[in-house]
Amino acid sequence: MRTLEHGLCTSSSPVMTEALTRFPPTRTAALERLNRFLPHAGRDYAARRNYDLGRDGHSGVSTLSPYIRARLLTEAEVLDATLARHSASAAEKFIQEVCWRTYWKGWLEMRPAVWGQYKTSLKGALDNVQTQSGLRDRWEQACKGETDIDCFNAWARELVETGYMHNHARMWFASIWIFTLQLPWELGADFFLRHLLDGDPASNTLSWRWVAGIQTPGKTYLARTSNISKYTKGRFAPKWQLVRDAPALSAPPKPDVMPLPDADLPIPSSRTGLILHDDDLSPGFILDAGIEPLATAVITTRAGMTPLTLAAHVTDFAEAAARDTVERFGDRLGTVSQVAPNTDALTAWAEAAGIDQVITPYAPVGPTADVLARFSSADGTPPLRRIRRSYDSAAWPHATHGFFRFKDKIPRLFGELRGLRAAE
């Protein structure tokens, strides 16, 4: 690593909020967490995964999602490690949980218009917040955890303070937000994206659509007092506080499936630049293909997920994880610069570095992909090559229908997927 501009290589650390204390933004922390969880990834996980026992009681789940979101750990690595320890049948539930994130990404990649629909609807909902005082009051109370529903308030505060929420609680929370509090689902999805360390456009947007009865038309998720009481072991029992019906919301029809966008192949060149982004902070699969960047631009784009202010811990996590990646890959990245995620800044970086091509890990639908698309289409910029992981190329094309049809493909994919870890 020749130089590192704008302080990316300094020893300064983000403010160690509760979120970053619980989720240290390094690959070392990710691997330690994976190794602690692996003995429990089989039947223990199947038996305990639905229990939300509070912010200090998430031992029944892996809590790896913030690391997988940034790909400090990859899905292929996690699956490979799991299958080295357990049979596919014993670890079926955990394998499926990892594959849900893969499925959501593939589904949205072939229907990118859904992300655009969400952003448009969110803008309309935020406009309504500004003009309807009653809606604004209810929205603010929900975001602050100041409703009359204790469990909902506890989950809201946990999210804001820790950047995490148990998956089962996310479903309850979304259902209460939509059907009991009667708030627009888009505002809830945005609340999650503003605070979740693992929030991404695909899994977050499509999960909220699923609860609302949009993703699978007519099928909603209803939070029930008995279910909450059982799986919180009696910590909460919101008797008489929740609605008994969850009628599906209306929405535009789902767009037709589009072909999966083509991926590029890495072409070695003596004047290659690398754009490293927080959708994939494990660039080894590109560097090991013979790519030796003359310069690397590091961008983080989490702020692009919301038109509102992003929680500081989300930004801090992404930026610190990027610093960790730069430190780990050292001299393999050339001259490293932290660059603003916009066309002008990236164009200036490419010109100053004197590069004739730019390579980057493929970014799925979301703000990073938007930034890269604008840079690629600008006049005078070097050609941009988006390199997609073999894991994504193998799995995403099967996300054409519902998850359970996708799930049926998993055993057939294992022969390929178990070999990907060695390749990447």
PDB file of C-alpha atoms in Angstrom, residues 177-418:
ATOM      1  CA  TRP A 177     -46.172  -1.279  12.460  1.00  0.00           C
ATOM      2  CA  ILE A 178     -48.362  -2.003   9.440  1.00  0.00           C
ATOM      3  CA  PHE A 179     -51.542  -3.520  10.843  1.00  0.00           C
ATOM      4  CA  THR A 180     -51.862  -2.353  14.458  1.00  0.00           C
ATOM      5  CA  LEU A 181     -50.281   1.092  14.217  1.00  0.00           C
ATOM      6  CA  GLN A 182     -51.453   1.480  10.616  1.00  0.00           C
ATOM      7  CA  LEU A 183     -48.303   3.199   9.463  1.00  0.00           C
ATOM      8  CA  PRO A 184     -47.068   3.035   5.861  1.00  0.00           C
ATOM      9  CA  TRP A 185     -44.843   0.013   5.407  1.00  0.00           C
ATOM     10  CA  GLU A 186     -42.328   2.104   3.469  1.00  0.00           C
ATOM     11  CA  LEU A 187     -41.690   4.255   6.557  1.00  0.00           C
ATOM     12  CA  GLY A 188     -41.012   1.104   8.556  1.00  0.00           C
ATOM     13  CA  ALA A 189     -38.644  -0.264   5.938  1.00  0.00           C
ATOM     14  CA  ASP A 190     -36.825   3.071   5.976  1.00  0.00           C
ATOM     15  CA  PHE A 191     -36.639   3.021   9.789  1.00  0.00           C
ATOM     16  CA  PHE A 192     -34.890  -0.337   9.551  1.00  0.00           C
ATOM     17  CA  LEU A 193     -32.487   0.806   6.835  1.00  0.00           C
ATOM     18  CA  ARG A 194     -31.556   3.874   8.867  1.00  0.00           C
ATOM     19  CA  HIS A 195     -30.513   1.787  11.865  1.00  0.00           C
ATOM     20  CA  LEU A 196     -29.762  -1.836  10.939  1.00  0.00           C
ATOM     21  CA  LEU A 197     -26.103  -2.756  10.561  1.00  0.00           C
ATOM     22  CA  ASP A 198     -27.222  -5.513   8.194  1.00  0.00           C
ATOM     23  CA  GLY A 199     -29.856  -3.522   6.311  1.00  0.00           C
ATOM     24  CA  ASP A 200     -29.763  -3.928   2.552  1.00  0.00           C
ATOM     25  CA  PRO A 201     -32.214  -3.011  -0.198  1.00  0.00           C
ATOM     26  CA  ALA A 202     -33.116  -6.575  -1.136  1.00  0.00           C
ATOM     27  CA  SER A 203     -33.752  -8.437   2.117  1.00  0.00           C
ATOM     28  CA  ASN A 204     -35.181  -5.416   3.919  1.00  0.00           C
ATOM     29  CA  THR A 205     -37.535  -4.158   1.214  1.00  0.00           C
ATOM     30  CA  LEU A 206     -38.777  -7.563   0.161  1.00  0.00           C
ATOM     31  CA  SER A 207     -39.280  -8.780   3.740  1.00  0.00           C
ATOM     32  CA  TRP A 208     -41.452  -5.752   4.537  1.00  0.00           C
ATOM     33  CA  ARG A 209     -43.381  -6.370   1.318  1.00  0.00           C
ATOM     34  CA  TRP A 210     -43.892  -9.973   2.402  1.00  0.00           C
ATOM     35  CA  VAL A 211     -45.312  -8.997   5.807  1.00  0.00           C
ATOM     36  CA  ALA A 212     -47.630  -6.497   4.100  1.00  0.00           C
ATOM     37  CA  GLY A 213     -49.025  -9.099   1.693  1.00  0.00           C
ATOM     38  CA  ILE A 214     -47.426  -7.546  -1.380  1.00  0.00           C
ATOM     39  CA  GLN A 215     -44.490  -9.854  -2.077  1.00  0.00           C
ATOM     40  CA  THR A 216     -46.683 -12.954  -1.993  1.00  0.00           C
ATOM     41  CA  PRO A 217     -49.987 -11.342  -2.992  1.00  0.00           C
ATOM     42  CA  GLY A 218     -52.651 -11.778  -0.348  1.00  0.00           C
ATOM     43  CA  LYS A 219     -50.382 -13.561   2.149  1.00  0.00           C
ATOM     44  CA  THR A 220     -49.629 -11.397   5.177  1.00  0.00           C
ATOM     45  CA  TYR A 221     -47.907 -11.979   8.498  1.00  0.00           C
ATOM     46  CA  LEU A 222     -49.993 -11.327  11.600  1.00  0.00           C
ATOM     47  CA  ALA A 223     -48.224 -10.785  14.939  1.00  0.00           C
ATOM     48  CA  ARG A 224     -50.094 -12.727  17.615  1.00  0.00           C
ATOM     49  CA  THR A 225     -49.935 -12.314  21.376  1.00  0.00           C
ATOM     50  CA  SER A 226     -49.592 -16.070  21.939  1.00  0.00           C
ATOM     51  CA  ASN A 227     -46.659 -16.327  19.532  1.00  0.00           C
ATOM     52  CA  ILE A 228     -44.871 -13.325  21.046  1.00  0.00           C
ATOM     53  CA  SER A 229     -45.406 -14.630  24.571  1.00  0.00           C
ATOM     54  CA  LYS A 230     -44.127 -18.105  23.674  1.00  0.00           C
ATOM     55  CA  TYR A 231     -40.999 -17.001  21.845  1.00  0.00           C
ATOM     56  CA  THR A 232     -40.045 -14.277  24.293  1.00  0.00           C
ATOM     57  CA  LYS A 233     -40.607 -16.759  27.139  1.00  0.00           C
ATOM     58  CA  GLY A 234     -43.212 -14.513  28.687  1.00  0.00           C
ATOM     59  CA  ARG A 235     -41.173 -11.314  28.626  1.00  0.00           C
ATOM     60  CA  PHE A 236     -43.955  -9.788  26.578  1.00  0.00           C
ATOM     61  CA  ALA A 237     -47.627 -10.616  26.151  1.00  0.00           C
ATOM     62  CA  PRO A 238     -49.418  -7.714  24.430  1.00  0.00           C
ATOM     63  CA  LYS A 239     -52.882  -9.026  25.206  1.00  0.00           C
ATOM     64  CA  TRP A 240     -55.702  -7.009  23.636  1.00  0.00           C
ATOM     65  CA  GLN A 241     -53.204  -4.600  22.075  1.00  0.00           C
ATOM     66  CA  LEU A 242     -52.785  -6.180  18.639  1.00  0.00           C
ATOM     67  CA  VAL A 243     -55.248  -6.359  15.782  1.00  0.00           C
ATOM     68  CA  ARG A 244     -56.689  -9.763  14.931  1.00  0.00           C
ATOM     69  CA  ASP A 245     -56.710  -9.345  11.172  1.00  0.00           C
ATOM     70  CA  ALA A 246     -54.042  -8.416   8.658  1.00  0.00           C
ATOM     71  CA  PRO A 247     -55.651  -7.599   5.303  1.00  0.00           C
ATOM     72  CA  ALA A 248     -53.139  -7.458   2.467  1.00  0.00           C
ATOM     73  CA  LEU A 249     -52.146  -4.037   1.211  1.00  0.00           C
ATOM     74  CA  SER A 250     -52.572  -3.027  -2.392  1.00  0.00           C
ATOM     75  CA  ALA A 251     -49.556  -2.340  -4.585  1.00  0.00           C
ATOM     76  CA  PRO A 252     -48.550  -2.257  -8.244  1.00  0.00           C
ATOM     77  CA  PRO A 253     -48.199  -5.714  -9.791  1.00  0.00           C
ATOM     78  CA  LYS A 254     -44.762  -7.253  -9.642  1.00  0.00           C
ATOM     79  CA  PRO A 255     -42.715  -6.575 -12.762  1.00  0.00           C
ATOM     80  CA  ASP A 256     -41.831  -9.443 -15.047  1.00  0.00           C
ATOM     81  CA  VAL A 257     -38.592 -11.272 -14.452  1.00  0.00           C
ATOM     82  CA  MET A 258     -35.688  -9.753 -16.355  1.00  0.00           C
ATOM     83  CA  PRO A 259     -32.574 -11.690 -17.384  1.00  0.00           C
ATOM     84  CA  LEU A 260     -29.813 -11.521 -14.819  1.00  0.00           C
ATOM     85  CA  PRO A 261     -27.424  -8.738 -15.897  1.00  0.00           C
ATOM     86  CA  ASP A 262     -24.217  -9.949 -17.462  1.00  0.00           C
ATOM     87  CA  ALA A 263     -21.115 -10.016 -15.317  1.00  0.00           C
ATOM     88  CA  ASP A 264     -17.671  -9.075 -16.567  1.00  0.00           C
ATOM     89  CA  LEU A 265     -14.486 -11.093 -16.411  1.00  0.00           C
ATOM     90  CA  PRO A 266     -11.343  -9.608 -14.872  1.00  0.00           C
ATOM     91  CA  ILE A 267      -8.787  -8.579 -17.483  1.00  0.00           C
ATOM     92  CA  PRO A 268      -5.305  -7.920 -16.118  1.00  0.00           C
ATOM     93  CA  SER A 269      -3.845  -4.566 -17.110  1.00  0.00           C
ATOM     94  CA  SER A 270      -0.851  -2.618 -15.910  1.00  0.00           C
ATOM     95  CA  ARG A 271      -3.018   0.434 -15.293  1.00  0.00           C
ATOM     96  CA  THR A 272      -6.034  -0.956 -13.464  1.00  0.00           C
ATOM     97  CA  GLY A 273      -7.980   0.837 -10.769  1.00  0.00           C
ATOM     98  CA  LEU A 274     -10.116  -0.927  -8.188  1.00  0.00           C
ATOM     99  CA  ILE A 275     -13.269   0.507  -6.611  1.00  0.00           C
ATOM    100  CA  LEU A 276     -13.768  -1.156  -3.234  1.00  0.00           C
ATOM    101  CA  HIS A 277     -17.242  -0.653  -1.794  1.00  0.00           C
ATOM    102  CA  ASP A 278     -19.160  -1.675   1.314  1.00  0.00           C
ATOM    103  CA  ASP A 279     -21.351  -4.180  -0.512  1.00  0.00           C
ATOM    104  CA  ASP A 280     -18.312  -6.472  -0.820  1.00  0.00           C
ATOM    105  CA  LEU A 281     -15.279  -5.982   1.398  1.00  0.00           C
ATOM    106  CA  SER A 282     -13.548  -9.249   0.479  1.00  0.00           C
ATOM    107  CA  PRO A 283     -11.721  -8.391  -2.762  1.00  0.00           C
ATOM    108  CA  GLY A 284      -9.495 -11.464  -2.685  1.00  0.00           C
ATOM    109  CA  PHE A 285     -11.533 -13.194  -5.377  1.00  0.00           C
ATOM    110  CA  ILE A 286     -10.604 -10.384  -7.782  1.00  0.00           C
ATOM    111  CA  LEU A 287      -6.994  -9.908  -6.692  1.00  0.00           C
ATOM    112  CA  ASP A 288      -6.345 -13.655  -6.877  1.00  0.00           C
ATOM    113  CA  ALA A 289      -7.412 -13.594 -10.550  1.00  0.00           C
ATOM    114  CA  GLY A 290      -4.231 -11.738 -11.434  1.00  0.00           C
ATOM    115  CA  ILE A 291      -5.461  -8.191 -10.908  1.00  0.00           C
ATOM    116  CA  GLU A 292      -2.822  -5.839  -9.475  1.00  0.00           C
ATOM    117  CA  PRO A 293      -4.438  -2.423  -8.992  1.00  0.00           C
ATOM    118  CA  LEU A 294      -2.345   0.644  -9.505  1.00  0.00           C
ATOM    119  CA  ALA A 295      -4.833   2.521  -7.319  1.00  0.00           C
ATOM    120  CA  THR A 296      -7.889   1.738  -5.215  1.00  0.00           C
ATOM    121  CA  ALA A 297     -10.829   4.028  -4.453  1.00  0.00           C
ATOM    122  CA  VAL A 298     -12.764   3.151  -1.317  1.00  0.00           C
ATOM    123  CA  ILE A 299     -16.389   4.249  -1.240  1.00  0.00           C
ATOM    124  CA  THR A 300     -19.159   3.667   1.282  1.00  0.00           C
ATOM    125  CA  THR A 301     -22.735   4.211   0.148  1.00  0.00           C
ATOM    126  CA  ARG A 302     -24.970   3.334   3.096  1.00  0.00           C
ATOM    127  CA  ALA A 303     -26.251   6.936   3.275  1.00  0.00           C
ATOM    128  CA  GLY A 304     -27.839   6.381  -0.131  1.00  0.00           C
ATOM    129  CA  MET A 305     -30.306   3.885   1.315  1.00  0.00           C
ATOM    130  CA  THR A 306     -32.451   6.609   2.865  1.00  0.00           C
ATOM    131  CA  PRO A 307     -33.417  10.219   2.157  1.00  0.00           C
ATOM    132  CA  LEU A 308     -33.266  10.862   5.922  1.00  0.00           C
ATOM    133  CA  THR A 309     -30.290  10.897   8.283  1.00  0.00           C
ATOM    134  CA  LEU A 310     -28.575   7.567   8.677  1.00  0.00           C
ATOM    135  CA  ALA A 311     -27.716   6.374  12.183  1.00  0.00           C
ATOM    136  CA  ALA A 312     -24.073   7.129  12.929  1.00  0.00           C
ATOM    137  CA  HIS A 313     -23.315   3.523  13.831  1.00  0.00           C
ATOM    138  CA  VAL A 314     -24.302   2.352  10.328  1.00  0.00           C
ATOM    139  CA  THR A 315     -21.886   4.774   8.694  1.00  0.00           C
ATOM    140  CA  ASP A 316     -19.187   4.062  11.269  1.00  0.00           C
ATOM    141  CA  PHE A 317     -19.513   0.294  10.778  1.00  0.00           C
ATOM    142  CA  ALA A 318     -19.151   0.542   7.001  1.00  0.00           C
ATOM    143  CA  GLU A 319     -16.207   2.932   7.150  1.00  0.00           C
ATOM    144  CA  ALA A 320     -14.371   0.962   9.842  1.00  0.00           C
ATOM    145  CA  ALA A 321     -14.975  -2.303   7.966  1.00  0.00           C
ATOM    146  CA  ALA A 322     -13.481  -0.683   4.858  1.00  0.00           C
ATOM    147  CA  ARG A 323     -10.414   0.402   6.858  1.00  0.00           C
ATOM    148  CA  ASP A 324     -10.052  -3.157   8.140  1.00  0.00           C
ATOM    149  CA  THR A 325     -10.137  -4.457   4.566  1.00  0.00           C
ATOM    150  CA  VAL A 326      -7.475  -1.992   3.437  1.00  0.00           C
ATOM    151  CA  GLU A 327      -5.241  -2.981   6.348  1.00  0.00           C
ATOM    152  CA  ARG A 328      -5.688  -6.686   5.619  1.00  0.00           C
ATOM    153  CA  PHE A 329      -4.901  -6.443   1.912  1.00  0.00           C
ATOM    154  CA  GLY A 330      -2.102  -3.909   2.331  1.00  0.00           C
ATOM    155  CA  ASP A 331       0.271  -3.666  -0.628  1.00  0.00           C
ATOM    156  CA  ARG A 332      -2.091  -5.517  -2.984  1.00  0.00           C
ATOM    157  CA  LEU A 333      -4.298  -2.441  -3.413  1.00  0.00           C
ATOM    158  CA  GLY A 334      -1.791   0.092  -4.741  1.00  0.00           C
ATOM    159  CA  THR A 335      -2.362   3.701  -3.765  1.00  0.00           C
ATOM    160  CA  VAL A 336      -5.539   3.798  -1.713  1.00  0.00           C
ATOM    161  CA  SER A 337      -7.868   6.796  -1.470  1.00  0.00           C
ATOM    162  CA  GLN A 338     -11.163   7.297   0.292  1.00  0.00           C
ATOM    163  CA  VAL A 339     -13.390   8.856  -2.367  1.00  0.00           C
ATOM    164  CA  ALA A 340     -16.826  10.421  -2.176  1.00  0.00           C
ATOM    165  CA  PRO A 341     -19.422   8.138  -3.787  1.00  0.00           C
ATOM    166  CA  ASN A 342     -20.258  10.321  -6.760  1.00  0.00           C
ATOM    167  CA  THR A 343     -19.279  10.559 -10.410  1.00  0.00           C
ATOM    168  CA  ASP A 344     -17.215  13.723 -10.135  1.00  0.00           C
ATOM    169  CA  ALA A 345     -15.067  12.405  -7.305  1.00  0.00           C
ATOM    170  CA  LEU A 346     -14.550   8.991  -8.908  1.00  0.00           C
ATOM    171  CA  THR A 347     -13.736  10.571 -12.283  1.00  0.00           C
ATOM    172  CA  ALA A 348     -11.155  12.841 -10.650  1.00  0.00           C
ATOM    173  CA  TRP A 349      -9.647   9.851  -8.841  1.00  0.00           C
ATOM    174  CA  ALA A 350      -9.400   7.810 -12.050  1.00  0.00           C
ATOM    175  CA  GLU A 351      -7.790  10.704 -13.935  1.00  0.00           C
ATOM    176  CA  ALA A 352      -5.289  11.429 -11.187  1.00  0.00           C
ATOM    177  CA  ALA A 353      -4.346   7.748 -10.937  1.00  0.00           C
ATOM    178  CA  GLY A 354      -3.789   7.497 -14.701  1.00  0.00           C
ATOM    179  CA  ILE A 355      -5.728   4.242 -15.052  1.00  0.00           C
ATOM    180  CA  ASP A 356      -7.220   2.833 -18.239  1.00  0.00           C
ATOM    181  CA  GLN A 357      -9.759   0.434 -16.710  1.00  0.00           C
ATOM    182  CA  VAL A 358     -11.650   0.116 -13.433  1.00  0.00           C
ATOM    183  CA  ILE A 359     -12.595  -3.167 -11.807  1.00  0.00           C
ATOM    184  CA  THR A 360     -15.038  -3.563  -8.934  1.00  0.00           C
ATOM    185  CA  PRO A 361     -16.905  -6.339  -7.122  1.00  0.00           C
ATOM    186  CA  TYR A 362     -20.406  -6.620  -8.572  1.00  0.00           C
ATOM    187  CA  ALA A 363     -22.847  -4.550  -6.519  1.00  0.00           C
ATOM    188  CA  PRO A 364     -26.475  -5.746  -6.361  1.00  0.00           C
ATOM    189  CA  VAL A 365     -29.439  -3.395  -6.730  1.00  0.00           C
ATOM    190  CA  GLY A 366     -29.067  -0.457  -4.359  1.00  0.00           C
ATOM    191  CA  PRO A 367     -27.111   2.762  -3.850  1.00  0.00           C
ATOM    192  CA  THR A 368     -23.699   1.294  -4.708  1.00  0.00           C
ATOM    193  CA  ALA A 369     -24.978  -0.064  -7.999  1.00  0.00           C
ATOM    194  CA  ASP A 370     -26.517   3.344  -8.716  1.00  0.00           C
ATOM    195  CA  VAL A 371     -23.221   5.149  -8.053  1.00  0.00           C
ATOM    196  CA  LEU A 372     -21.300   2.723 -10.257  1.00  0.00           C
ATOM    197  CA  ALA A 373     -23.854   2.981 -13.074  1.00  0.00           C
ATOM    198  CA  ARG A 374     -23.627   6.773 -13.123  1.00  0.00           C
ATOM    199  CA  PHE A 375     -19.827   6.648 -13.106  1.00  0.00           C
ATOM    200  CA  SER A 376     -19.756   4.062 -15.889  1.00  0.00           C
ATOM    201  CA  SER A 377     -22.058   6.075 -18.148  1.00  0.00           C
ATOM    202  CA  ALA A 378     -20.263   9.410 -17.681  1.00  0.00           C
ATOM    203  CA  ASP A 379     -18.230  10.795 -20.568  1.00  0.00           C
ATOM    204  CA  GLY A 380     -14.515  10.241 -20.454  1.00  0.00           C
ATOM    205  CA  THR A 381     -14.404   7.642 -17.685  1.00  0.00           C
ATOM    206  CA  PRO A 382     -12.390   4.432 -18.080  1.00  0.00           C
ATOM    207  CA  PRO A 383     -14.407   1.270 -18.805  1.00  0.00           C
ATOM    208  CA  LEU A 384     -15.839  -0.281 -15.647  1.00  0.00           C
ATOM    209  CA  ARG A 385     -15.788  -4.054 -15.229  1.00  0.00           C
ATOM    210  CA  ARG A 386     -18.133  -5.483 -12.609  1.00  0.00           C
ATOM    211  CA  ILE A 387     -16.885  -8.863 -11.387  1.00  0.00           C
ATOM    212  CA  ARG A 388     -19.574 -11.093  -9.913  1.00  0.00           C
ATOM    213  CA  ARG A 389     -18.847 -13.930  -7.537  1.00  0.00           C
ATOM    214  CA  SER A 390     -19.403 -17.469  -8.784  1.00  0.00           C
ATOM    215  CA  TYR A 391     -21.714 -18.047  -5.816  1.00  0.00           C
ATOM    216  CA  ASP A 392     -24.055 -15.266  -6.929  1.00  0.00           C
ATOM    217  CA  SER A 393     -23.965 -16.307 -10.574  1.00  0.00           C
ATOM    218  CA  ALA A 394     -24.847 -19.871  -9.613  1.00  0.00           C
ATOM    219  CA  ALA A 395     -27.636 -19.044  -7.156  1.00  0.00           C
ATOM    220  CA  TRP A 396     -29.349 -15.839  -8.284  1.00  0.00           C
ATOM    221  CA  PRO A 397     -30.865 -17.188 -11.543  1.00  0.00           C
ATOM    222  CA  HIS A 398     -32.992 -19.576  -9.468  1.00  0.00           C
ATOM    223  CA  ALA A 399     -34.754 -16.714  -7.624  1.00  0.00           C
ATOM    224  CA  THR A 400     -37.491 -16.476 -10.237  1.00  0.00           C
ATOM    225  CA  HIS A 401     -40.432 -17.504  -8.043  1.00  0.00           C
ATOM    226  CA  GLY A 402     -40.976 -18.013  -4.302  1.00  0.00           C
ATOM    227  CA  PHE A 403     -38.320 -19.022  -1.804  1.00  0.00           C
ATOM    228  CA  PHE A 404     -39.514 -22.577  -1.445  1.00  0.00           C
ATOM    229  CA  ARG A 405     -38.966 -23.264  -5.129  1.00  0.00           C
ATOM    230  CA  PHE A 406     -35.525 -21.685  -4.700  1.00  0.00           C
ATOM    231  CA  LYS A 407     -34.929 -23.830  -1.610  1.00  0.00           C
ATOM    232  CA  ASP A 408     -35.529 -26.978  -3.625  1.00  0.00           C
ATOM    233  CA  LYS A 409     -32.546 -26.048  -5.782  1.00  0.00           C
ATOM    234  CA  ILE A 410     -30.140 -25.777  -2.849  1.00  0.00           C
ATOM    235  CA  PRO A 411     -29.138 -29.464  -2.679  1.00  0.00           C
ATOM    236  CA  ARG A 412     -28.421 -29.466  -6.417  1.00  0.00           C
ATOM    237  CA  LEU A 413     -26.286 -26.357  -6.011  1.00  0.00           C
ATOM    238  CA  PHE A 414     -24.216 -27.767  -3.157  1.00  0.00           C
ATOM    239  CA  GLY A 415     -21.826 -29.491  -5.518  1.00  0.00           C
ATOM    240  CA  GLU A 416     -20.990 -26.134  -7.029  1.00  0.00           C
ATOM    241  CA  LEU A 417     -21.264 -24.027  -3.902  1.00  0.00           C
ATOM    242  CA  ARG A 418     -18.944 -26.144  -1.782  1.00  0.00           C
TER     243      ARG A 418
END
